Amino acid sequence: MVRIIEFCFLLLKVAIALLLAGMVVLVFGNVVLRYAFNTGITYSEELSRIFFVWLTFLGAVIAMREHAHLGVDSLLRRLPPNSAKVAILSGQVLMLGATWLMISGSWSQTLINLHVAAPATGISMGFFYGAGLAFGIPAFLIILWDMFSILTGRVDVATAELVRDSEDQAALDEHPGSPLAHPVAKP
């Protein structure tokens, strides 16, 4: 099961890379065509916008799984373990509520706009709003799994890194030889 999940997230990363490459080709190609040949790709802007929305929402799913979203956990680190567990679970219940709002709103907008065609491409606008579902459903499941892991003791709240304090520090921590990286405790 773990291999299947890892493969699915690998596919998400490949899809994100393809969407980004598609955006670059469409926008750069359109600029070259406009300035060099006085013509352009009529659907370039619209398709790039759709690619960007999907790229953002799919990237958010990966960030949720890897706990790469930014947050401040200084209060949690100062709380006793049981209080920290209650605070984390309370926060995750709030996240479930917000994610449910995202899912229900995206579902409603997808249904409303299913038969509305985008002006340049003719693609259903339901596809545009469906990106919220592509984020909301996996995010909801990831939050539920995190809650289950905390409740069953699979994750120790005292040592778990549930958020990142800084993107800069996370990048530095990936290179342990850097003098600015967090020092590693030696046994």
PDB file of C-alpha atoms in Angstrom:
ATOM      1  CA  MET A   1       0.000   0.000   0.000  1.00  0.00           C
ATOM      2  CA  VAL A   2       2.853   2.369   0.840  1.00  0.00           C
ATOM      3  CA  ARG A   3       4.367   1.801  -2.615  1.00  0.00           C
ATOM      4  CA  ILE A   4       1.073   2.648  -4.292  1.00  0.00           C
ATOM      5  CA  ILE A   5       0.790   5.881  -2.306  1.00  0.00           C
ATOM      6  CA  GLU A   6       4.414   6.788  -3.084  1.00  0.00           C
ATOM      7  CA  PHE A   7       3.777   6.109  -6.770  1.00  0.00           C
ATOM      8  CA  CYS A   8       0.658   8.309  -6.739  1.00  0.00           C
ATOM      9  CA  PHE A   9       2.629  11.176  -5.223  1.00  0.00           C
ATOM     10  CA  LEU A  10       5.396  10.639  -7.772  1.00  0.00           C
ATOM     11  CA  LEU A  11       2.743  10.957 -10.492  1.00  0.00           C
ATOM     12  CA  LEU A  12       1.545  14.191  -8.868  1.00  0.00           C
ATOM     13  CA  LYS A  13       5.090  15.590  -8.964  1.00  0.00           C
ATOM     14  CA  VAL A  14       5.437  14.608 -12.626  1.00  0.00           C
ATOM     15  CA  ALA A  15       2.077  16.233 -13.408  1.00  0.00           C
ATOM     16  CA  ILE A  16       3.220  19.431 -11.679  1.00  0.00           C
ATOM     17  CA  ALA A  17       6.437  19.446 -13.687  1.00  0.00           C
ATOM     18  CA  LEU A  18       4.490  18.944 -16.926  1.00  0.00           C
ATOM     19  CA  LEU A  19       2.049  21.716 -16.042  1.00  0.00           C
ATOM     20  CA  LEU A  20       4.927  24.087 -15.311  1.00  0.00           C
ATOM     21  CA  ALA A  21       6.650  23.142 -18.577  1.00  0.00           C
ATOM     22  CA  GLY A  22       3.383  23.671 -20.431  1.00  0.00           C
ATOM     23  CA  MET A  23       3.005  27.133 -18.901  1.00  0.00           C
ATOM     24  CA  VAL A  24       6.552  28.087 -19.903  1.00  0.00           C
ATOM     25  CA  VAL A  25       6.098  26.853 -23.468  1.00  0.00           C
ATOM     26  CA  LEU A  26       2.728  28.574 -23.897  1.00  0.00           C
ATOM     27  CA  VAL A  27       3.744  31.921 -22.436  1.00  0.00           C
ATOM     28  CA  PHE A  28       7.232  32.071 -23.949  1.00  0.00           C
ATOM     29  CA  GLY A  29       5.953  30.808 -27.299  1.00  0.00           C
ATOM     30  CA  ASN A  30       3.218  33.423 -27.284  1.00  0.00           C
ATOM     31  CA  VAL A  31       5.712  36.206 -26.518  1.00  0.00           C
ATOM     32  CA  VAL A  32       8.020  35.092 -29.332  1.00  0.00           C
ATOM     33  CA  LEU A  33       5.136  34.809 -31.773  1.00  0.00           C
ATOM     34  CA  ARG A  34       3.770  38.251 -30.858  1.00  0.00           C
ATOM     35  CA  TYR A  35       7.057  40.124 -31.085  1.00  0.00           C
ATOM     36  CA  ALA A  36       8.751  38.228 -33.907  1.00  0.00           C
ATOM     37  CA  PHE A  37       5.849  37.248 -36.139  1.00  0.00           C
ATOM     38  CA  ASN A  38       3.045  39.638 -35.143  1.00  0.00           C
ATOM     39  CA  THR A  39       0.742  36.747 -34.314  1.00  0.00           C
ATOM     40  CA  GLY A  40       0.019  34.693 -31.219  1.00  0.00           C
ATOM     41  CA  ILE A  41      -1.623  31.698 -29.608  1.00  0.00           C
ATOM     42  CA  THR A  42      -5.189  32.720 -28.799  1.00  0.00           C
ATOM     43  CA  TYR A  43      -5.670  30.249 -25.967  1.00  0.00           C
ATOM     44  CA  SER A  44      -2.235  30.721 -24.372  1.00  0.00           C
ATOM     45  CA  GLU A  45      -3.305  32.951 -21.480  1.00  0.00           C
ATOM     46  CA  GLU A  46      -6.396  30.949 -20.641  1.00  0.00           C
ATOM     47  CA  LEU A  47      -4.670  27.574 -20.755  1.00  0.00           C
ATOM     48  CA  SER A  48      -1.729  28.919 -18.715  1.00  0.00           C
ATOM     49  CA  ARG A  49      -4.160  30.120 -16.063  1.00  0.00           C
ATOM     50  CA  ILE A  50      -5.794  26.689 -15.876  1.00  0.00           C
ATOM     51  CA  PHE A  51      -2.361  25.036 -15.676  1.00  0.00           C
ATOM     52  CA  PHE A  52      -1.344  27.430 -12.893  1.00  0.00           C
ATOM     53  CA  VAL A  53      -4.458  26.735 -10.826  1.00  0.00           C
ATOM     54  CA  TRP A  54      -3.998  22.968 -11.130  1.00  0.00           C
ATOM     55  CA  LEU A  55      -0.265  23.249 -10.409  1.00  0.00           C
ATOM     56  CA  THR A  56      -0.991  25.223  -7.245  1.00  0.00           C
ATOM     57  CA  PHE A  57      -3.619  22.862  -5.901  1.00  0.00           C
ATOM     58  CA  LEU A  58      -1.660  19.696  -6.712  1.00  0.00           C
ATOM     59  CA  GLY A  59       1.438  21.219  -5.111  1.00  0.00           C
ATOM     60  CA  ALA A  60      -0.616  21.964  -1.999  1.00  0.00           C
ATOM     61  CA  VAL A  61      -1.505  18.266  -1.720  1.00  0.00           C
ATOM     62  CA  ILE A  62       2.178  17.353  -1.775  1.00  0.00           C
ATOM     63  CA  ALA A  63       2.953  20.071   0.779  1.00  0.00           C
ATOM     64  CA  MET A  64       0.211  18.711   3.056  1.00  0.00           C
ATOM     65  CA  ARG A  65       1.629  15.202   2.905  1.00  0.00           C
ATOM     66  CA  GLU A  66       5.222  16.305   3.520  1.00  0.00           C
ATOM     67  CA  HIS A  67       4.217  18.794   6.230  1.00  0.00           C
ATOM     68  CA  ALA A  68       6.009  21.441   4.182  1.00  0.00           C
ATOM     69  CA  HIS A  69       3.495  24.196   4.888  1.00  0.00           C
ATOM     70  CA  LEU A  70       4.753  27.069   6.991  1.00  0.00           C
ATOM     71  CA  GLY A  71       3.648  27.429  10.564  1.00  0.00           C
ATOM     72  CA  VAL A  72       4.791  28.393  14.010  1.00  0.00           C
ATOM     73  CA  ASP A  73       5.029  25.625  16.558  1.00  0.00           C
ATOM     74  CA  SER A  74       6.877  27.446  19.332  1.00  0.00           C
ATOM     75  CA  LEU A  75       3.802  27.309  21.612  1.00  0.00           C
ATOM     76  CA  LEU A  76       3.295  23.597  20.957  1.00  0.00           C
ATOM     77  CA  ARG A  77       6.905  22.847  21.865  1.00  0.00           C
ATOM     78  CA  ARG A  78       6.430  24.545  25.246  1.00  0.00           C
ATOM     79  CA  LEU A  79       3.243  22.672  26.146  1.00  0.00           C
ATOM     80  CA  PRO A  80       3.242  19.377  28.040  1.00  0.00           C
ATOM     81  CA  PRO A  81       2.785  16.376  25.685  1.00  0.00           C
ATOM     82  CA  ASN A  82      -0.913  15.818  26.463  1.00  0.00           C
ATOM     83  CA  SER A  83      -1.759  19.507  26.081  1.00  0.00           C
ATOM     84  CA  ALA A  84       0.243  19.640  22.833  1.00  0.00           C
ATOM     85  CA  LYS A  85      -1.696  16.632  21.562  1.00  0.00           C
ATOM     86  CA  VAL A  86      -5.012  18.327  22.368  1.00  0.00           C
ATOM     87  CA  ALA A  87      -3.878  21.569  20.701  1.00  0.00           C
ATOM     88  CA  ILE A  88      -2.690  19.755  17.572  1.00  0.00           C
ATOM     89  CA  LEU A  89      -5.886  17.718  17.313  1.00  0.00           C
ATOM     90  CA  SER A  90      -7.984  20.869  17.817  1.00  0.00           C
ATOM     91  CA  GLY A  91      -6.092  22.550  15.012  1.00  0.00           C
ATOM     92  CA  GLN A  92      -6.596  19.553  12.778  1.00  0.00           C
ATOM     93  CA  VAL A  93     -10.337  19.525  13.480  1.00  0.00           C
ATOM     94  CA  LEU A  94     -10.409  23.168  12.353  1.00  0.00           C
ATOM     95  CA  MET A  95      -8.406  22.204   9.267  1.00  0.00           C
ATOM     96  CA  LEU A  96     -10.913  19.445   8.508  1.00  0.00           C
ATOM     97  CA  GLY A  97     -13.709  22.014   8.714  1.00  0.00           C
ATOM     98  CA  ALA A  98     -11.921  24.408   6.369  1.00  0.00           C
ATOM     99  CA  THR A  99     -11.100  21.580   3.978  1.00  0.00           C
ATOM    100  CA  TRP A 100     -14.721  20.448   4.003  1.00  0.00           C
ATOM    101  CA  LEU A 101     -15.766  23.988   3.056  1.00  0.00           C
ATOM    102  CA  MET A 102     -13.255  23.844   0.201  1.00  0.00           C
ATOM    103  CA  ILE A 103     -14.613  20.505  -0.999  1.00  0.00           C
ATOM    104  CA  SER A 104     -18.272  21.514  -0.827  1.00  0.00           C
ATOM    105  CA  GLY A 105     -17.636  24.907  -2.435  1.00  0.00           C
ATOM    106  CA  SER A 106     -15.545  23.398  -5.224  1.00  0.00           C
ATOM    107  CA  TRP A 107     -18.171  20.732  -5.820  1.00  0.00           C
ATOM    108  CA  SER A 108     -20.914  23.350  -6.076  1.00  0.00           C
ATOM    109  CA  GLN A 109     -18.881  25.541  -8.424  1.00  0.00           C
ATOM    110  CA  THR A 110     -17.913  22.542 -10.541  1.00  0.00           C
ATOM    111  CA  LEU A 111     -21.552  21.546 -10.972  1.00  0.00           C
ATOM    112  CA  ILE A 112     -22.654  25.125 -11.678  1.00  0.00           C
ATOM    113  CA  ASN A 113     -19.943  25.657 -14.298  1.00  0.00           C
ATOM    114  CA  LEU A 114     -19.908  22.189 -15.832  1.00  0.00           C
ATOM    115  CA  HIS A 115     -21.718  23.371 -18.966  1.00  0.00           C
ATOM    116  CA  VAL A 116     -19.978  26.748 -19.172  1.00  0.00           C
ATOM    117  CA  ALA A 117     -17.218  26.815 -21.771  1.00  0.00           C
ATOM    118  CA  ALA A 118     -14.072  28.893 -21.395  1.00  0.00           C
ATOM    119  CA  PRO A 119     -14.029  31.642 -24.045  1.00  0.00           C
ATOM    120  CA  ALA A 120     -10.811  30.815 -25.911  1.00  0.00           C
ATOM    121  CA  THR A 121     -10.344  27.073 -25.434  1.00  0.00           C
ATOM    122  CA  GLY A 122     -13.899  25.861 -25.000  1.00  0.00           C
ATOM    123  CA  ILE A 123     -12.808  23.742 -22.026  1.00  0.00           C
ATOM    124  CA  SER A 124     -15.522  23.273 -19.423  1.00  0.00           C
ATOM    125  CA  MET A 125     -15.096  25.692 -16.525  1.00  0.00           C
ATOM    126  CA  GLY A 126     -16.076  22.761 -14.322  1.00  0.00           C
ATOM    127  CA  PHE A 127     -12.553  21.464 -15.002  1.00  0.00           C
ATOM    128  CA  PHE A 128     -11.158  24.767 -13.715  1.00  0.00           C
ATOM    129  CA  TYR A 129     -13.138  24.589 -10.471  1.00  0.00           C
ATOM    130  CA  GLY A 130     -12.494  20.858 -10.122  1.00  0.00           C
ATOM    131  CA  ALA A 131      -8.942  21.675  -9.029  1.00  0.00           C
ATOM    132  CA  GLY A 132     -10.386  22.502  -5.609  1.00  0.00           C
ATOM    133  CA  LEU A 133     -11.682  18.934  -5.385  1.00  0.00           C
ATOM    134  CA  ALA A 134      -8.302  17.584  -6.484  1.00  0.00           C
ATOM    135  CA  PHE A 135      -6.841  19.358  -3.448  1.00  0.00           C
ATOM    136  CA  GLY A 136      -9.677  19.035  -0.947  1.00  0.00           C
ATOM    137  CA  ILE A 137     -10.301  15.300  -1.026  1.00  0.00           C
ATOM    138  CA  PRO A 138      -6.662  14.176  -0.626  1.00  0.00           C
ATOM    139  CA  ALA A 139      -6.026  16.930   1.949  1.00  0.00           C
ATOM    140  CA  PHE A 140      -9.030  15.762   3.974  1.00  0.00           C
ATOM    141  CA  LEU A 141      -7.691  12.199   3.934  1.00  0.00           C
ATOM    142  CA  ILE A 142      -4.165  13.335   4.848  1.00  0.00           C
ATOM    143  CA  ILE A 143      -5.483  15.308   7.831  1.00  0.00           C
ATOM    144  CA  LEU A 144      -7.551  12.316   8.957  1.00  0.00           C
ATOM    145  CA  TRP A 145      -4.471  10.087   8.707  1.00  0.00           C
ATOM    146  CA  ASP A 146      -2.399  12.576  10.698  1.00  0.00           C
ATOM    147  CA  MET A 147      -5.087  12.676  13.382  1.00  0.00           C
ATOM    148  CA  PHE A 148      -5.212   8.871  13.469  1.00  0.00           C
ATOM    149  CA  SER A 149      -1.414   8.714  13.736  1.00  0.00           C
ATOM    150  CA  ILE A 150      -1.385  11.129  16.674  1.00  0.00           C
ATOM    151  CA  LEU A 151      -4.280   9.429  18.465  1.00  0.00           C
ATOM    152  CA  THR A 152      -2.737   5.961  18.132  1.00  0.00           C
ATOM    153  CA  GLY A 153       0.724   7.119  19.184  1.00  0.00           C
ATOM    154  CA  ARG A 154       2.378   6.497  15.810  1.00  0.00           C
ATOM    155  CA  VAL A 155       3.526  10.121  15.898  1.00  0.00           C
ATOM    156  CA  ASP A 156       5.149  11.551  19.008  1.00  0.00           C
ATOM    157  CA  VAL A 157       3.994  15.178  19.238  1.00  0.00           C
ATOM    158  CA  ALA A 158       7.055  16.106  21.281  1.00  0.00           C
ATOM    159  CA  THR A 159       9.499  15.236  18.494  1.00  0.00           C
ATOM    160  CA  ALA A 160       7.395  15.425  15.321  1.00  0.00           C
ATOM    161  CA  GLU A 161       7.951  18.235  12.864  1.00  0.00           C
ATOM    162  CA  LEU A 162       4.390  19.024  11.848  1.00  0.00           C
ATOM    163  CA  VAL A 163       5.148  22.378  10.195  1.00  0.00           C
ATOM    164  CA  ARG A 164       8.143  24.296   8.898  1.00  0.00           C
ATOM    165  CA  ASP A 165       9.181  27.474  10.687  1.00  0.00           C
ATOM    166  CA  SER A 166      10.922  28.912   7.649  1.00  0.00           C
ATOM    167  CA  GLU A 167      11.463  27.962   4.024  1.00  0.00           C
ATOM    168  CA  ASP A 168      15.019  29.230   4.290  1.00  0.00           C
ATOM    169  CA  GLN A 169      15.775  27.062   7.328  1.00  0.00           C
ATOM    170  CA  ALA A 170      14.181  24.020   5.653  1.00  0.00           C
ATOM    171  CA  ALA A 171      16.447  24.520   2.628  1.00  0.00           C
ATOM    172  CA  LEU A 172      19.473  24.852   4.888  1.00  0.00           C
ATOM    173  CA  ASP A 173      18.524  21.739   6.851  1.00  0.00           C
ATOM    174  CA  GLU A 174      18.553  19.748   3.601  1.00  0.00           C
ATOM    175  CA  HIS A 175      22.291  20.555   3.370  1.00  0.00           C
ATOM    176  CA  PRO A 176      23.654  19.443   6.758  1.00  0.00           C
ATOM    177  CA  GLY A 177      27.196  20.668   5.996  1.00  0.00           C
ATOM    178  CA  SER A 178      26.027  24.283   5.879  1.00  0.00           C
ATOM    179  CA  PRO A 179      27.207  26.385   8.832  1.00  0.00           C
ATOM    180  CA  LEU A 180      23.696  27.887   9.156  1.00  0.00           C
ATOM    181  CA  ALA A 181      21.893  24.530   9.390  1.00  0.00           C
ATOM    182  CA  HIS A 182      20.534  23.409  12.747  1.00  0.00           C
ATOM    183  CA  PRO A 183      23.212  21.579  14.689  1.00  0.00           C
ATOM    184  CA  VAL A 184      22.682  17.858  14.934  1.00  0.00           C
ATOM    185  CA  ALA A 185      22.930  16.431  18.425  1.00  0.00           C
ATOM    186  CA  LYS A 186      25.750  13.903  18.708  1.00  0.00           C
ATOM    187  CA  PRO A 187      25.194  10.775  20.798  1.00  0.00           C
TER     188      PRO A 187
END
